[in-house]
Structures are given as structure tokens and as C-alpha cells.
């Protein structure tokens, strides 16, 4: 609750105005953080769903590629197989938080050891499902992923988006390509449960 962060503030002539301003900024920061974390959860959950339905758990890099290493040649990444332009999807009324899109696309202010600075795959998904899709799909983002929630998660996003992601994963994971193609066929027939 941002209302409990700043209860007092010293060295200000108008303490109440400063507290209101700082509380509003704290609320905005919390909102941005929640949306950002949901984007990350959806990313990992979609990849977990694809892994679950195509043969079981695999390292993350199996589907998205290796993390870039400064000074080393760039390896293939899932985003190499996705159309990263920001075209509108069937539902044109998507709402996005501009700051979240910027952080996903350009990275935050500093590097962290546990994640990539830029997350173009998360940006790709978020730009197409928006806040509404994020809220809807996150209910199927369970850990550990199971077949039931994997199916529900892939069905919760628009089928053309799911097919684009599955197609890109099939390009990245050659040993799972035929199983991923089967998932794509079933998704087209709206028959993932079999």
C-alpha cells in the first residue's frame, strides 16, 4: 500500500504536499513493477507451457536462445523469428503502460545478474495482449506448469499470437519441432486437450 510508505517527511515547507507527491510516485512505481513482473511471469509461463506440451521441462535457452555475452558473437534468439513491429492485433483496444514497454524494450537503469537487461520477447507478448490480456492470462501461470494450465494459457491468448510464438519456438528447438507443430495444428483446430 503506497499510503503507508511516507507517513512523514522532514525538511519540507509544505509537508502534506510533499507526502502526497511522493505517495503518488510510489503508487506509480508499484503499478509499473506489478505489470513488469506479470510480463515476466507470462513469458516464463508461455515457455513452460510449450515445454510441458512438447515433451517436458527444458532449459529456458532451449526456446529463447542463449543470453548475450559482451564481446562474443551473437547467437540466434527467439526474437529473430518473430515480427517485432508493433502491429495491432484483432482487438485494437489494447492498453499498455508506456514505462513498462520502455523498460522491456530498452532495459532498466542498471544490469542485473539474474535477467537480461532488455527483454524483447516479453515486450513482444505484452505489446500484443496489453494489460487486459495480462490480467486474463496470468491466472493460468502456475508453477510448476501442468498440462491443464498449459492448454488454458495458450488458449487464453489470441491464437495468431500463440501460433507465432510456437512457430518461433519450433525454429529454436529443432528436436521438439515436430511436437510443437502438432500443438500448432491442434491449436488451429481448437483441440489442444487431446
mmCIF file of N, CA, C and O in Angstrom, residues 14-68:
data_model
loop_
_atom_site.group_PDB
_atom_site.id
_atom_site.type_symbol
_atom_site.label_atom_id
_atom_site.label_comp_id
_atom_site.label_asym_id
_atom_site.label_seq_id
_atom_site.Cartn_x
_atom_site.Cartn_y
_atom_site.Cartn_z
ATOM 1 N N UNK A 14 6.140 22.494 2.845
ATOM 2 C CA UNK A 14 4.759 22.035 2.729
ATOM 3 C C UNK A 14 4.752 20.502 2.798
ATOM 4 O O UNK A 14 4.687 19.817 1.791
ATOM 5 N N UNK A 15 4.820 19.973 4.002
ATOM 6 C CA UNK A 15 4.976 18.541 4.240
ATOM 7 C C UNK A 15 3.853 17.728 3.590
ATOM 8 O O UNK A 15 4.112 16.716 2.933
ATOM 9 N N UNK A 16 2.613 18.170 3.740
ATOM 10 C CA UNK A 16 1.483 17.407 3.185
ATOM 11 C C UNK A 16 1.562 17.303 1.661
ATOM 12 O O UNK A 16 1.305 16.239 1.093
ATOM 13 N N UNK A 17 1.933 18.370 0.995
ATOM 14 C CA UNK A 17 2.051 18.337 -0.471
ATOM 15 C C UNK A 17 3.190 17.422 -0.899
ATOM 16 O O UNK A 17 3.058 16.662 -1.878
ATOM 17 N N UNK A 18 4.295 17.465 -0.173
ATOM 18 C CA UNK A 18 5.435 16.594 -0.490
ATOM 19 C C UNK A 18 5.046 15.129 -0.303
ATOM 20 O O UNK A 18 5.350 14.275 -1.147
ATOM 21 N N UNK A 19 4.364 14.823 0.790
ATOM 22 C CA UNK A 19 3.934 13.451 1.060
ATOM 23 C C UNK A 19 2.957 12.983 -0.024
ATOM 24 O O UNK A 19 3.053 11.852 -0.514
ATOM 25 N N UNK A 20 2.009 13.833 -0.427
ATOM 26 C CA UNK A 20 1.066 13.462 -1.499
ATOM 27 C C UNK A 20 1.810 13.148 -2.797
ATOM 28 O O UNK A 20 1.522 12.163 -3.471
ATOM 29 N N UNK A 21 2.767 14.027 -3.136
ATOM 30 C CA UNK A 21 3.530 13.838 -4.363
ATOM 31 C C UNK A 21 4.364 12.551 -4.305
ATOM 32 O O UNK A 21 4.377 11.762 -5.255
ATOM 33 N N UNK A 22 5.029 12.313 -3.213
ATOM 34 C CA UNK A 22 5.859 11.117 -3.064
ATOM 35 C C UNK A 22 4.996 9.852 -3.012
ATOM 36 O O UNK A 22 5.381 8.816 -3.556
ATOM 37 N N UNK A 23 3.832 9.929 -2.402
ATOM 38 C CA UNK A 23 2.921 8.782 -2.353
ATOM 39 C C UNK A 23 2.392 8.462 -3.743
ATOM 40 O O UNK A 23 2.303 7.291 -4.127
ATOM 41 N N UNK A 24 2.068 9.484 -4.521
ATOM 42 C CA UNK A 24 1.609 9.270 -5.898
ATOM 43 C C UNK A 24 2.708 8.612 -6.733
ATOM 44 O O UNK A 24 2.443 7.688 -7.519
ATOM 45 N N UNK A 25 3.964 9.066 -6.554
ATOM 46 C CA UNK A 25 5.078 8.462 -7.283
ATOM 47 C C UNK A 25 5.295 7.020 -6.834
ATOM 48 O O UNK A 25 5.559 6.136 -7.652
ATOM 49 N N UNK A 26 5.148 6.749 -5.548
ATOM 50 C CA UNK A 26 5.295 5.379 -5.035
ATOM 51 C C UNK A 26 4.224 4.477 -5.625
ATOM 52 O O UNK A 26 4.501 3.336 -6.015
ATOM 53 N N UNK A 27 2.984 4.980 -5.723
ATOM 54 C CA UNK A 27 1.904 4.190 -6.323
ATOM 55 C C UNK A 27 2.219 3.875 -7.784
ATOM 56 O O UNK A 27 2.050 2.737 -8.228
ATOM 57 N N UNK A 28 2.690 4.860 -8.525
ATOM 58 C CA UNK A 28 3.062 4.650 -9.919
ATOM 59 C C UNK A 28 4.175 3.608 -10.029
ATOM 60 O O UNK A 28 4.110 2.698 -10.863
ATOM 61 N N UNK A 29 5.189 3.708 -9.181
ATOM 62 C CA UNK A 29 6.290 2.745 -9.203
ATOM 63 C C UNK A 29 5.810 1.329 -8.914
ATOM 64 O O UNK A 29 6.252 0.376 -9.555
ATOM 65 N N UNK A 30 4.899 1.190 -7.960
ATOM 66 C CA UNK A 30 4.354 -0.125 -7.628
ATOM 67 C C UNK A 30 3.534 -0.665 -8.804
ATOM 68 O O UNK A 30 3.645 -1.842 -9.168
ATOM 69 N N UNK A 31 2.718 0.185 -9.425
ATOM 70 C CA UNK A 31 1.932 -0.247 -10.594
ATOM 71 C C UNK A 31 2.836 -0.722 -11.726
ATOM 72 O O UNK A 31 2.586 -1.761 -12.338
ATOM 73 N N UNK A 32 3.895 0.031 -11.993
ATOM 74 C CA UNK A 32 4.840 -0.349 -13.049
ATOM 75 C C UNK A 32 5.497 -1.683 -12.706
ATOM 76 O O UNK A 32 5.600 -2.579 -13.554
ATOM 77 N N UNK A 33 5.927 -1.831 -11.472
ATOM 78 C CA UNK A 33 6.590 -3.070 -11.047
ATOM 79 C C UNK A 33 5.664 -4.274 -11.173
ATOM 80 O O UNK A 33 6.085 -5.346 -11.624
ATOM 81 N N UNK A 34 4.401 -4.107 -10.797
ATOM 82 C CA UNK A 34 3.448 -5.224 -10.892
ATOM 83 C C UNK A 34 3.212 -5.647 -12.345
ATOM 84 O O UNK A 34 3.203 -6.841 -12.659
ATOM 85 N N UNK A 35 3.035 -4.687 -13.226
ATOM 86 C CA UNK A 35 2.824 -5.011 -14.637
ATOM 87 C C UNK A 35 4.085 -5.662 -15.211
ATOM 88 O O UNK A 35 4.010 -6.676 -15.908
ATOM 89 N N UNK A 36 5.236 -5.085 -14.893
ATOM 90 C CA UNK A 36 6.510 -5.638 -15.373
ATOM 91 C C UNK A 36 6.679 -7.093 -14.921
ATOM 92 O O UNK A 36 7.034 -7.971 -15.719
ATOM 93 N N UNK A 37 6.420 -7.357 -13.652
ATOM 94 C CA UNK A 37 6.579 -8.719 -13.134
ATOM 95 C C UNK A 37 5.570 -9.673 -13.770
ATOM 96 O O UNK A 37 5.890 -10.826 -14.050
ATOM 97 N N UNK A 38 4.359 -9.200 -14.028
ATOM 98 C CA UNK A 38 3.380 -10.058 -14.717
ATOM 99 C C UNK A 38 3.842 -10.378 -16.134
ATOM 100 O O UNK A 38 3.630 -11.482 -16.623
ATOM 101 N N UNK A 39 4.461 -9.412 -16.799
ATOM 102 C CA UNK A 39 5.022 -9.667 -18.138
ATOM 103 C C UNK A 39 6.054 -10.784 -18.075
ATOM 104 O O UNK A 39 6.079 -11.668 -18.936
ATOM 105 N N UNK A 40 6.910 -10.735 -17.071
ATOM 106 C CA UNK A 40 7.930 -11.770 -16.900
ATOM 107 C C UNK A 40 7.289 -13.121 -16.590
ATOM 108 O O UNK A 40 7.691 -14.148 -17.143
ATOM 109 N N UNK A 41 6.301 -13.127 -15.706
ATOM 110 C CA UNK A 41 5.620 -14.369 -15.352
ATOM 111 C C UNK A 41 4.950 -14.983 -16.583
ATOM 112 O O UNK A 41 5.050 -16.194 -16.820
ATOM 113 N N UNK A 42 4.285 -14.159 -17.383
ATOM 114 C CA UNK A 42 3.627 -14.667 -18.595
ATOM 115 C C UNK A 42 4.662 -15.222 -19.570
ATOM 116 O O UNK A 42 4.459 -16.278 -20.170
ATOM 117 N N UNK A 43 5.757 -14.527 -19.741
ATOM 118 C CA UNK A 43 6.825 -15.015 -20.630
ATOM 119 C C UNK A 43 7.259 -16.409 -20.209
ATOM 120 O O UNK A 43 7.271 -17.339 -21.022
ATOM 121 N N UNK A 44 7.650 -16.554 -18.951
ATOM 122 C CA UNK A 44 8.141 -17.845 -18.480
ATOM 123 C C UNK A 44 7.050 -18.909 -18.515
ATOM 124 O O UNK A 44 7.320 -20.075 -18.805
ATOM 125 N N UNK A 45 5.831 -18.510 -18.247
ATOM 126 C CA UNK A 45 4.727 -19.467 -18.247
ATOM 127 C C UNK A 45 4.394 -19.958 -19.652
ATOM 128 O O UNK A 45 4.099 -21.132 -19.848
ATOM 129 N N UNK A 46 4.416 -19.054 -20.633
ATOM 130 C CA UNK A 46 4.178 -19.469 -22.017
ATOM 131 C C UNK A 46 5.247 -20.475 -22.443
ATOM 132 O O UNK A 46 4.947 -21.520 -23.027
ATOM 133 N N UNK A 47 6.502 -20.169 -22.132
ATOM 134 C CA UNK A 47 7.589 -21.086 -22.492
ATOM 135 C C UNK A 47 7.472 -22.406 -21.723
ATOM 136 O O UNK A 47 7.712 -23.477 -22.291
ATOM 137 N N UNK A 48 7.061 -22.341 -20.464
ATOM 138 C CA UNK A 48 6.839 -23.565 -19.681
ATOM 139 C C UNK A 48 5.689 -24.385 -20.252
ATOM 140 O O UNK A 48 5.743 -25.620 -20.275
ATOM 141 N N UNK A 49 4.652 -23.697 -20.712
ATOM 142 C CA UNK A 49 3.505 -24.386 -21.316
ATOM 143 C C UNK A 49 3.938 -25.123 -22.585
ATOM 144 O O UNK A 49 3.564 -26.281 -22.804
ATOM 145 N N UNK A 50 4.731 -24.459 -23.402
ATOM 146 C CA UNK A 50 5.206 -25.086 -24.633
ATOM 147 C C UNK A 50 6.105 -26.274 -24.297
ATOM 148 O O UNK A 50 5.992 -27.344 -24.908
ATOM 149 N N UNK A 51 6.966 -26.107 -23.308
ATOM 150 C CA UNK A 51 7.821 -27.221 -22.884
ATOM 151 C C UNK A 51 6.975 -28.387 -22.380
ATOM 152 O O UNK A 51 7.186 -29.539 -22.781
ATOM 153 N N UNK A 52 6.007 -28.096 -21.534
ATOM 154 C CA UNK A 52 5.142 -29.138 -20.963
ATOM 155 C C UNK A 52 4.415 -29.923 -22.050
ATOM 156 O O UNK A 52 4.346 -31.148 -22.015
ATOM 157 N N UNK A 53 3.876 -29.217 -23.029
ATOM 158 C CA UNK A 53 3.088 -29.873 -24.077
ATOM 159 C C UNK A 53 3.947 -30.543 -25.155
ATOM 160 O O UNK A 53 3.442 -31.375 -25.897
ATOM 161 N N UNK A 54 5.221 -30.163 -25.215
ATOM 162 C CA UNK A 54 6.063 -30.719 -26.279
ATOM 163 C C UNK A 54 7.051 -31.770 -25.786
ATOM 164 O O UNK A 54 7.870 -32.247 -26.563
ATOM 165 N N UNK A 55 6.987 -32.126 -24.513
ATOM 166 C CA UNK A 55 7.866 -33.199 -24.056
ATOM 167 C C UNK A 55 8.447 -33.037 -22.672
ATOM 168 O O UNK A 55 9.152 -33.909 -22.195
ATOM 169 N N UNK A 56 8.188 -31.935 -22.010
ATOM 170 C CA UNK A 56 8.665 -31.771 -20.638
ATOM 171 C C UNK A 56 9.668 -30.647 -20.478
ATOM 172 O O UNK A 56 10.019 -29.947 -21.429
ATOM 173 N N UNK A 57 10.127 -30.520 -19.264
ATOM 174 C CA UNK A 57 10.992 -29.415 -18.849
ATOM 175 C C UNK A 57 12.298 -29.379 -19.636
ATOM 176 O O UNK A 57 12.901 -30.413 -19.910
ATOM 177 N N UNK A 58 12.695 -28.178 -20.012
ATOM 178 C CA UNK A 58 13.973 -27.929 -20.685
ATOM 179 C C UNK A 58 14.534 -26.603 -20.186
ATOM 180 O O UNK A 58 13.791 -25.780 -19.656
ATOM 181 N N UNK A 59 15.836 -26.372 -20.370
ATOM 182 C CA UNK A 59 16.385 -25.052 -20.005
ATOM 183 C C UNK A 59 15.725 -23.952 -20.838
ATOM 184 O O UNK A 59 15.356 -24.162 -21.994
ATOM 185 N N UNK A 60 15.604 -22.785 -20.263
ATOM 186 C CA UNK A 60 14.977 -21.649 -20.921
ATOM 187 C C UNK A 60 15.624 -21.336 -22.269
ATOM 188 O O UNK A 60 14.938 -21.041 -23.252
ATOM 189 N N UNK A 61 16.947 -21.432 -22.335
ATOM 190 C CA UNK A 61 17.657 -21.094 -23.567
ATOM 191 C C UNK A 61 17.292 -22.019 -24.724
ATOM 192 O O UNK A 61 17.506 -21.688 -25.884
ATOM 193 N N UNK A 62 16.716 -23.163 -24.437
ATOM 194 C CA UNK A 62 16.293 -24.098 -25.472
ATOM 195 C C UNK A 62 15.295 -23.442 -26.424
ATOM 196 O O UNK A 62 15.327 -23.677 -27.625
ATOM 197 N N UNK A 63 14.411 -22.610 -25.879
ATOM 198 C CA UNK A 63 13.398 -21.937 -26.689
ATOM 199 C C UNK A 63 13.746 -20.497 -27.051
ATOM 200 O O UNK A 63 13.346 -20.021 -28.103
ATOM 201 N N UNK A 64 14.435 -19.785 -26.169
ATOM 202 C CA UNK A 64 14.671 -18.366 -26.458
ATOM 203 C C UNK A 64 16.088 -18.032 -26.875
ATOM 204 O O UNK A 64 16.364 -16.928 -27.309
ATOM 205 N N UNK A 65 16.999 -18.972 -26.734
ATOM 206 C CA UNK A 65 18.389 -18.721 -27.104
ATOM 207 C C UNK A 65 19.229 -18.359 -25.899
ATOM 208 O O UNK A 65 18.726 -18.129 -24.803
ATOM 209 N N UNK A 66 20.530 -18.316 -26.127
ATOM 210 C CA UNK A 66 21.464 -18.002 -25.052
ATOM 211 C C UNK A 66 21.451 -16.518 -24.726
ATOM 212 O O UNK A 66 21.195 -15.677 -25.589
ATOM 213 N N UNK A 67 21.756 -16.223 -23.496
ATOM 214 C CA UNK A 67 21.860 -14.842 -23.045
ATOM 215 C C UNK A 67 23.069 -14.199 -23.735
ATOM 216 O O UNK A 67 24.142 -14.810 -23.799
ATOM 217 N N UNK A 68 22.906 -12.995 -24.251
ATOM 218 C CA UNK A 68 24.041 -12.336 -24.916
ATOM 219 C C UNK A 68 25.217 -12.131 -23.964
ATOM 220 O O UNK A 68 25.032 -11.808 -22.792
#
